[in-house]
Amino acid sequence: MSECNNIYSDKKTVTVNGREYQWPVQSTVVVCFDGCDPQYIDAASQAGLIPNLDKMRDSGFAGKALASMPTFTNPNNVSIVCGVSPNVHGVSGNFYFDRETGKDVMMVDSSPVRAPTLLSAFSRAGAKVVAITAKDKLRKALGKDLDGIAFSAEKANDATEAENGIGNVEALVGRSAPDQYSADLSLFVLDAGITLLETTRPDICYLSLSDYVQHKHAPNDPQALEFMVAVDQRLGKMLSLGARLGIVADHGMSDMADAGGNPRIVYLSDLLDEAFGAGKCRVICPITDPFVRHHGALGGFIRIHLMAPDIAIHDVLNFVRNIPGIALALPRDEACLMFEVADDREGDIAVVAIKGVALGAGKADHDLSQLSGARLRSHGSLTEQVVPFIASIPVKADPTRRLRNFDIFFALLNEAI
């Protein structure tokens, strides 16, 4: 089906990817709270530090939802703005192996996105739409065909009217864009969103944060709690400006180090080379992105591509399933059914780790010095799939339906799910 056939608008509703959305009655803001495992909200709430989030949970809607698998940034942000799972929009990770070309591909723009976003659909129907991301590589994906404002905190200084629908972002926000490896990168996204709420009153606004804090700090760490306070204050400002606000996450976060602080890693490529011969199994770590200091390209999900005709998939499956630390090893057809991933973006085998274990390619492929001595905290597996789902308005929920993080726009605009 072509993208134009996936979009319909009658000015009262917009239908995109088979879902009908009501026209916004007030500025509708979705915050993708990157890496926000529900434990971060629970810890801050128990400490009495997030009155605005607590008010939303008490008077609006609060639940938990499932993120898309694998639990990485790109598949989930694209799912949220498309309102559908990865088998529809085509994004299966931050990094993938293209079987047709035989090349590794890092997603740095919108080219892998196969479905229209609801951001573009609403903008083309006449709505004022804003998308602000922490990272510029994500901005390019979420800004696909968007007739509106789309920029990143990372490249705020470079934003132009021609490229981003806005210029002079730093002057507008009132401060310089922060370092990409900082908590302030996310706060800049929120501050920019607040400024645009005050000045342009967008109909729809999508704000995607960074998980820098969650990769470095556990929920009860002082730095994590301090960050939660700063985020909550900004959410309160948005509510005071009359925004209809929704909070979800792209994934949770798990500690992947032992009691001594040493990372718990299974280097699958090394094990497969030893068992089947060098280069016969190609291991892809789809968490890989330009921000390697977050996670060292280590997460709870990897893909194996069989590169030699004499390798039997059942032999590799049996071998991997018997490795300590492995929760699941699935052939492509089963992985696509279970995880809702497009067939051509899945490996021959998908591998998921148990909680607290990271998966890598070869030991030589991962520079752990990038972690700067911090404990390895990462994501990608089933254990990081449960995320918060919070709305500032009451939402009529169907108790028989499994809630997904990409339902958030539908919930806010239709007041039901």
Coordinates of C-alpha atoms in Angstrom, one line a residue:
M1 CA 0.0 0.0 0.0
S2 CA 1.4 3.4 -0.9
E3 CA 1.9 6.1 1.8
C4 CA -0.8 8.3 0.2
N5 CA -3.3 5.5 0.7
N6 CA -2.3 5.2 4.3
I7 CA -3.5 8.8 5.0
Y8 CA -6.9 10.3 5.0
S9 CA -8.2 13.5 6.5
D10 CA -11.6 15.2 6.6
K11 CA -10.4 18.0 8.9
K12 CA -12.2 16.5 11.9
T13 CA -10.2 13.3 11.9
V14 CA -7.0 12.1 10.3
T15 CA -6.6 8.4 9.4
V16 CA -3.0 7.2 9.1
N17 CA -1.8 3.6 8.9
G18 CA -5.3 2.3 9.5
R19 CA -6.0 4.3 12.7
E20 CA -8.4 7.2 12.9
Y21 CA -7.3 10.1 15.1
Q22 CA -9.6 13.0 16.2
W23 CA -8.4 16.5 15.5
P24 CA -6.7 18.0 18.6
V25 CA -8.9 20.3 20.7
Q26 CA -5.9 21.7 22.5
S27 CA -2.1 21.6 22.2
T28 CA -1.3 17.9 22.5
V29 CA 2.2 17.0 23.6
V30 CA 3.8 13.6 23.7
V31 CA 7.1 13.1 25.6
C32 CA 9.1 10.1 24.8
F33 CA 11.0 9.8 28.1
D34 CA 13.9 7.8 26.7
G35 CA 15.0 5.0 28.9
C36 CA 12.5 5.8 31.6
D37 CA 11.9 2.4 33.2
P38 CA 8.8 2.6 35.5
Q39 CA 11.2 2.3 38.5
Y40 CA 12.5 5.8 37.9
I41 CA 9.0 7.2 38.3
D42 CA 8.3 5.0 41.3
A43 CA 11.5 6.0 43.1
A44 CA 11.0 9.8 42.5
S45 CA 7.3 9.5 43.5
Q46 CA 8.1 7.7 46.7
A47 CA 10.6 10.5 47.5
G48 CA 7.9 13.1 46.9
L49 CA 9.8 14.7 44.1
I50 CA 7.5 14.7 41.1
P51 CA 4.2 16.4 42.1
N52 CA 3.2 17.1 38.5
L53 CA 3.6 13.5 37.3
D54 CA 1.9 12.3 40.4
K55 CA -1.1 14.6 39.7
M56 CA -1.3 13.3 36.1
R57 CA -1.3 9.8 37.5
D58 CA -4.0 10.6 40.0
S59 CA -6.4 12.7 37.9
G60 CA -5.6 11.5 34.4
F61 CA -4.5 8.0 33.3
A62 CA -1.6 5.9 34.5
G63 CA -0.7 2.4 33.3
K64 CA 2.1 0.4 31.8
A65 CA 2.6 -0.5 28.2
L66 CA 4.8 -2.7 26.1
A67 CA 7.4 -1.1 23.9
S68 CA 8.3 -2.6 20.5
M69 CA 11.0 -5.2 20.2
P70 CA 13.8 -4.9 20.1
T71 CA 13.7 -2.3 22.9
F72 CA 15.9 0.3 21.2
T73 CA 15.5 4.0 20.4
N74 CA 14.7 4.0 16.7
P75 CA 12.1 1.2 16.4
N76 CA 10.1 2.7 19.3
N77 CA 10.2 6.4 18.5
V78 CA 9.2 5.5 14.9
S79 CA 6.4 3.2 16.3
I80 CA 5.1 6.0 18.5
V81 CA 4.9 8.6 15.7
C82 CA 3.5 6.1 13.2
G83 CA 1.0 4.5 15.7
V84 CA 2.0 1.0 14.6
S85 CA 4.5 -1.7 15.1
P86 CA 7.9 -2.2 13.3
N87 CA 6.5 -4.7 10.8
V88 CA 4.5 -1.8 9.3
H89 CA 7.0 1.0 9.4
G90 CA 10.1 -1.2 8.8
V91 CA 12.5 0.1 11.4
S92 CA 14.0 -2.8 13.2
G93 CA 16.9 -1.2 15.0
N94 CA 19.5 1.5 15.1
F95 CA 21.8 -0.6 13.0
Y96 CA 21.1 -3.5 10.6
F97 CA 22.6 -5.8 7.9
D98 CA 21.1 -5.3 4.5
R99 CA 20.9 -8.8 3.0
E100 CA 20.5 -7.5 -0.6
T101 CA 23.6 -5.3 -0.6
G102 CA 25.6 -7.3 2.0
K103 CA 26.4 -4.1 3.8
D104 CA 25.9 -2.9 7.4
V105 CA 23.6 0.1 7.7
M106 CA 23.4 2.6 10.5
M107 CA 20.1 4.5 10.6
V108 CA 20.9 8.2 10.4
D109 CA 17.9 9.5 8.4
S110 CA 14.4 8.6 7.3
S111 CA 15.3 6.2 4.5
P112 CA 14.4 3.0 6.4
V113 CA 10.9 4.3 7.4
R114 CA 8.3 2.8 5.1
A115 CA 5.1 4.2 6.6
P116 CA 3.8 7.8 7.0
T117 CA 4.0 9.3 10.4
L118 CA 1.0 10.9 12.1
L119 CA 3.1 14.0 12.5
S120 CA 3.4 14.4 8.7
A121 CA -0.3 13.4 8.2
F122 CA -1.6 16.0 10.6
S123 CA 0.8 18.7 9.2
R124 CA -0.4 18.0 5.7
A125 CA -4.0 18.3 6.9
G126 CA -3.3 21.8 8.2
A127 CA -2.2 21.2 11.8
K128 CA 0.7 23.1 13.3
V129 CA 3.2 20.3 14.2
V130 CA 6.5 20.3 16.1
A131 CA 9.0 17.5 16.6
I132 CA 12.0 18.1 18.8
T133 CA 14.5 15.4 19.5
A134 CA 17.7 15.1 21.6
K135 CA 19.6 13.4 18.8
D136 CA 19.7 14.7 15.2
K137 CA 19.8 11.2 13.6
L138 CA 16.3 10.6 15.1
R139 CA 15.1 14.1 14.1
K140 CA 15.7 13.2 10.4
A141 CA 13.6 10.0 10.8
L142 CA 10.7 11.6 12.7
G143 CA 10.7 14.6 10.4
K144 CA 9.9 12.5 7.4
D145 CA 7.6 14.5 5.1
L146 CA 6.7 16.8 8.0
D147 CA 5.4 20.2 7.0
G148 CA 6.3 22.0 10.2
I149 CA 9.1 22.4 12.7
A150 CA 11.6 19.6 13.4
F151 CA 15.0 20.1 15.0
S152 CA 17.3 18.4 17.5
A153 CA 18.9 19.7 20.7
E154 CA 22.2 18.2 19.4
K155 CA 22.1 20.5 16.3
A156 CA 20.0 23.4 17.6
N157 CA 22.7 25.8 16.6
D158 CA 22.5 24.6 13.0
A159 CA 18.7 24.8 12.6
T160 CA 17.4 26.8 9.7
E161 CA 14.0 27.7 8.3
A162 CA 14.7 25.8 5.1
E163 CA 15.9 22.5 6.8
N164 CA 14.0 22.6 10.1
G165 CA 11.1 25.0 9.8
I166 CA 12.8 27.3 12.3
G167 CA 16.0 29.1 12.9
N168 CA 17.8 30.8 15.8
V169 CA 16.7 28.1 18.2
E170 CA 19.3 28.9 20.8
A171 CA 18.2 32.5 20.9
L172 CA 14.6 31.4 21.1
V173 CA 15.2 29.1 24.0
G174 CA 17.6 31.5 25.7
R175 CA 20.6 29.4 26.0
S176 CA 23.2 27.4 24.1
A177 CA 22.6 23.8 23.0
P178 CA 24.2 21.5 25.6
D179 CA 26.8 18.7 25.2
Q180 CA 25.3 15.6 23.7
Y181 CA 26.5 13.6 26.6
S182 CA 24.6 15.4 29.4
A183 CA 21.3 15.4 31.2
D184 CA 20.8 18.9 29.9
L185 CA 20.3 17.6 26.4
S186 CA 16.9 16.3 27.4
L187 CA 16.1 19.4 29.4
F188 CA 16.9 21.6 26.4
V189 CA 14.3 19.5 24.4
L190 CA 11.7 20.2 27.0
D191 CA 12.6 23.9 27.3
A192 CA 12.3 24.3 23.6
G193 CA 8.9 22.6 23.6
I194 CA 7.8 25.0 26.4
T195 CA 9.0 28.0 24.4
L196 CA 7.1 26.9 21.3
L197 CA 3.9 26.2 23.4
E198 CA 4.2 29.8 24.6
T199 CA 4.9 31.4 21.2
T200 CA 3.3 29.3 18.5
R201 CA 0.7 27.1 20.2
P202 CA 1.3 23.9 18.1
D203 CA -1.6 21.5 17.7
I204 CA 0.7 18.5 18.1
C205 CA 4.1 18.4 19.6
Y206 CA 6.5 15.4 20.0
L207 CA 9.4 15.7 22.3
S208 CA 12.0 12.8 22.4
L209 CA 14.6 12.9 25.1
S210 CA 18.0 11.2 25.7
D211 CA 18.6 8.2 28.0
Y212 CA 22.0 9.5 29.1
V213 CA 21.0 9.7 32.7
Q214 CA 19.4 6.2 32.8
H215 CA 22.5 4.6 31.2
K216 CA 24.7 6.1 34.0
H217 CA 22.4 6.1 37.1
A218 CA 20.0 3.7 38.8
P219 CA 16.6 5.0 39.8
N220 CA 17.5 5.8 43.4
D221 CA 20.8 7.5 42.6
P222 CA 20.8 11.2 43.5
Q223 CA 21.6 12.2 39.9
A224 CA 18.6 10.3 38.6
L225 CA 16.3 11.8 41.2
E226 CA 17.7 15.3 40.5
F227 CA 16.9 14.7 36.8
M228 CA 13.4 13.5 37.6
V229 CA 12.8 16.8 39.5
A230 CA 14.0 18.9 36.6
V231 CA 11.8 17.0 34.1
D232 CA 8.8 17.2 36.4
Q233 CA 9.1 20.9 36.8
R234 CA 9.0 21.3 33.0
L235 CA 6.0 19.0 32.6
G236 CA 4.2 21.2 35.2
K237 CA 5.0 24.2 33.0
M238 CA 3.5 22.5 30.0
L239 CA 0.3 21.7 31.9
S240 CA 0.0 25.2 33.1
L241 CA 0.2 26.4 29.5
G242 CA -2.9 24.2 28.8
A243 CA -1.2 21.3 27.1
R244 CA -2.8 17.9 26.9
L245 CA 0.2 15.8 27.9
G246 CA 1.2 12.2 27.4
I247 CA 4.3 10.4 28.7
V248 CA 5.7 7.1 27.4
A249 CA 9.1 5.6 27.0
D250 CA 10.9 3.8 24.2
H251 CA 12.4 1.2 26.5
G252 CA 13.3 0.5 30.1
M253 CA 16.8 0.0 31.5
S254 CA 18.7 -2.8 33.2
D255 CA 21.9 -3.0 35.1
M256 CA 24.2 -5.4 33.2
A257 CA 27.1 -5.6 35.7
D258 CA 28.0 -8.0 38.5
A259 CA 28.5 -7.2 42.2
G260 CA 32.0 -6.1 41.5
G261 CA 30.9 -3.7 38.7
N262 CA 32.2 -5.8 35.9
P263 CA 30.0 -6.0 32.8
R264 CA 28.2 -9.3 32.2
I265 CA 28.6 -9.9 28.5
V266 CA 28.2 -12.8 26.1
Y267 CA 30.4 -12.2 23.1
L268 CA 28.4 -14.3 20.6
S269 CA 30.6 -13.7 17.5
D270 CA 33.7 -15.1 19.3
L271 CA 31.7 -18.2 20.5
L272 CA 30.2 -18.8 17.0
D273 CA 33.5 -18.4 15.3
E274 CA 35.1 -21.0 17.6
A275 CA 32.2 -23.4 17.1
F276 CA 31.4 -23.1 13.4
G277 CA 34.4 -21.4 11.8
A278 CA 35.5 -17.8 11.4
G279 CA 33.1 -15.5 9.5
K280 CA 30.4 -18.1 8.9
C281 CA 28.0 -16.4 11.3
R282 CA 27.6 -12.6 11.1
V283 CA 26.5 -11.0 14.4
I284 CA 24.7 -7.7 14.3
C285 CA 24.2 -5.5 17.4
P286 CA 21.2 -3.4 16.4
I287 CA 21.7 -1.1 19.4
T288 CA 24.8 0.4 17.7
D289 CA 24.5 4.1 17.1
P290 CA 26.8 7.2 17.1
F291 CA 26.3 7.5 20.9
V292 CA 28.6 4.6 21.9
R293 CA 29.5 6.2 25.3
H294 CA 25.9 5.4 26.4
H295 CA 26.3 1.6 26.1
G296 CA 29.4 0.5 24.2
A297 CA 27.1 -1.0 21.5
L298 CA 26.1 -3.6 24.0
G299 CA 22.5 -4.5 24.7
G300 CA 20.1 -7.4 25.3
F301 CA 19.3 -8.3 21.7
I302 CA 21.4 -9.3 18.7
R303 CA 20.8 -10.8 15.3
I304 CA 22.7 -13.6 13.6
H305 CA 23.0 -13.9 9.8
L306 CA 24.3 -17.1 8.4
M307 CA 26.9 -16.4 5.8
A308 CA 27.9 -19.9 4.6
P309 CA 25.7 -22.5 2.8
D310 CA 27.1 -25.3 4.9
I311 CA 25.8 -23.9 8.2
A312 CA 22.5 -25.5 9.3
I313 CA 20.3 -23.1 11.2
H314 CA 19.1 -25.7 13.7
D315 CA 22.7 -26.4 14.7
V316 CA 23.3 -22.7 15.4
L317 CA 20.0 -22.4 17.2
N318 CA 20.8 -25.4 19.5
F319 CA 24.3 -24.0 20.2
V320 CA 23.1 -20.5 21.1
R321 CA 20.2 -21.8 23.2
N322 CA 22.7 -23.6 25.4
I323 CA 24.9 -20.6 26.1
P324 CA 24.5 -19.3 29.7
G325 CA 22.8 -15.9 29.7
I326 CA 20.6 -16.5 26.7
A327 CA 16.8 -16.3 27.2
L328 CA 15.6 -16.9 23.6
A329 CA 17.1 -17.8 20.2
L330 CA 14.4 -17.8 17.4
P331 CA 14.5 -18.4 13.7
R332 CA 13.4 -15.5 11.5
D333 CA 9.8 -16.5 11.0
E334 CA 9.2 -17.0 14.7
A335 CA 11.0 -13.8 15.6
C336 CA 8.9 -11.8 13.1
L337 CA 5.7 -13.3 14.5
M338 CA 6.6 -12.8 18.2
F339 CA 8.3 -9.3 17.8
E340 CA 6.3 -7.8 14.9
V341 CA 9.3 -7.1 12.8
A342 CA 9.5 -6.9 9.0
D343 CA 10.9 -10.1 7.5
D344 CA 13.6 -8.4 5.5
R345 CA 14.9 -6.5 8.5
E346 CA 15.3 -9.6 10.8
G347 CA 18.3 -11.8 10.9
D348 CA 18.3 -15.5 10.3
I349 CA 18.3 -15.9 14.1
A350 CA 17.2 -13.4 16.8
V351 CA 18.8 -13.7 20.2
V352 CA 17.5 -12.2 23.4
A353 CA 19.5 -12.1 26.7
I354 CA 18.2 -12.8 30.2
K355 CA 17.9 -9.9 32.5
G356 CA 21.2 -8.4 33.6
V357 CA 23.2 -9.8 30.7
A358 CA 24.5 -7.9 27.6
L359 CA 25.1 -9.4 24.2
G360 CA 28.0 -8.4 21.9
A361 CA 29.7 -9.4 18.7
G362 CA 33.4 -10.1 19.3
K363 CA 35.3 -8.8 22.3
A364 CA 37.5 -6.8 19.9
D365 CA 34.4 -5.1 18.5
H366 CA 33.4 -3.3 21.7
D367 CA 35.5 -0.6 23.4
L368 CA 34.5 -0.7 27.1
S369 CA 36.7 2.3 27.8
Q370 CA 33.8 4.3 26.3
L371 CA 31.8 3.6 29.4
S372 CA 34.2 5.8 31.4
G373 CA 34.4 3.4 34.3
A374 CA 30.6 3.4 34.9
R375 CA 28.5 0.3 35.4
L376 CA 27.1 -1.1 32.2
R377 CA 23.4 -0.2 32.0
S378 CA 21.6 -1.0 28.8
H379 CA 18.5 -2.4 27.1
G380 CA 17.1 -4.3 24.1
S381 CA 15.6 -7.4 25.6
L382 CA 12.2 -8.4 26.8
T383 CA 13.0 -7.3 30.3
E384 CA 13.1 -3.7 29.2
Q385 CA 9.8 -3.9 27.3
V386 CA 7.5 -2.6 30.0
V387 CA 7.3 1.2 30.1
P388 CA 5.1 3.9 31.7
F389 CA 2.0 5.1 29.9
I390 CA 0.7 8.3 31.5
A391 CA -1.9 10.9 30.3
S392 CA -3.0 14.2 31.8
I393 CA -6.6 13.3 30.9
P394 CA -8.8 10.3 31.8
V395 CA -8.6 7.7 29.1
K396 CA -11.2 5.0 28.6
A397 CA -9.1 1.8 28.3
D398 CA -10.3 -1.5 26.9
P399 CA -9.3 -4.0 29.6
T400 CA -9.1 -6.8 27.0
R401 CA -6.5 -5.0 24.9
R402 CA -2.8 -5.0 25.4
L403 CA -1.6 -1.5 25.8
R404 CA 1.4 -0.4 23.6
N405 CA 3.6 2.6 23.9
F406 CA 2.6 3.6 20.3
D407 CA -1.0 4.0 21.5
I408 CA -0.2 7.3 23.2
F409 CA -1.3 9.7 20.5
F410 CA -4.5 7.7 20.0
A411 CA -5.2 7.8 23.7
L412 CA -4.7 11.6 24.0
L413 CA -6.6 12.5 20.8
N414 CA -9.5 10.0 21.1
E415 CA -9.6 9.9 24.9
A416 CA -9.9 6.1 24.6
I417 CA -7.8 3.1 23.7

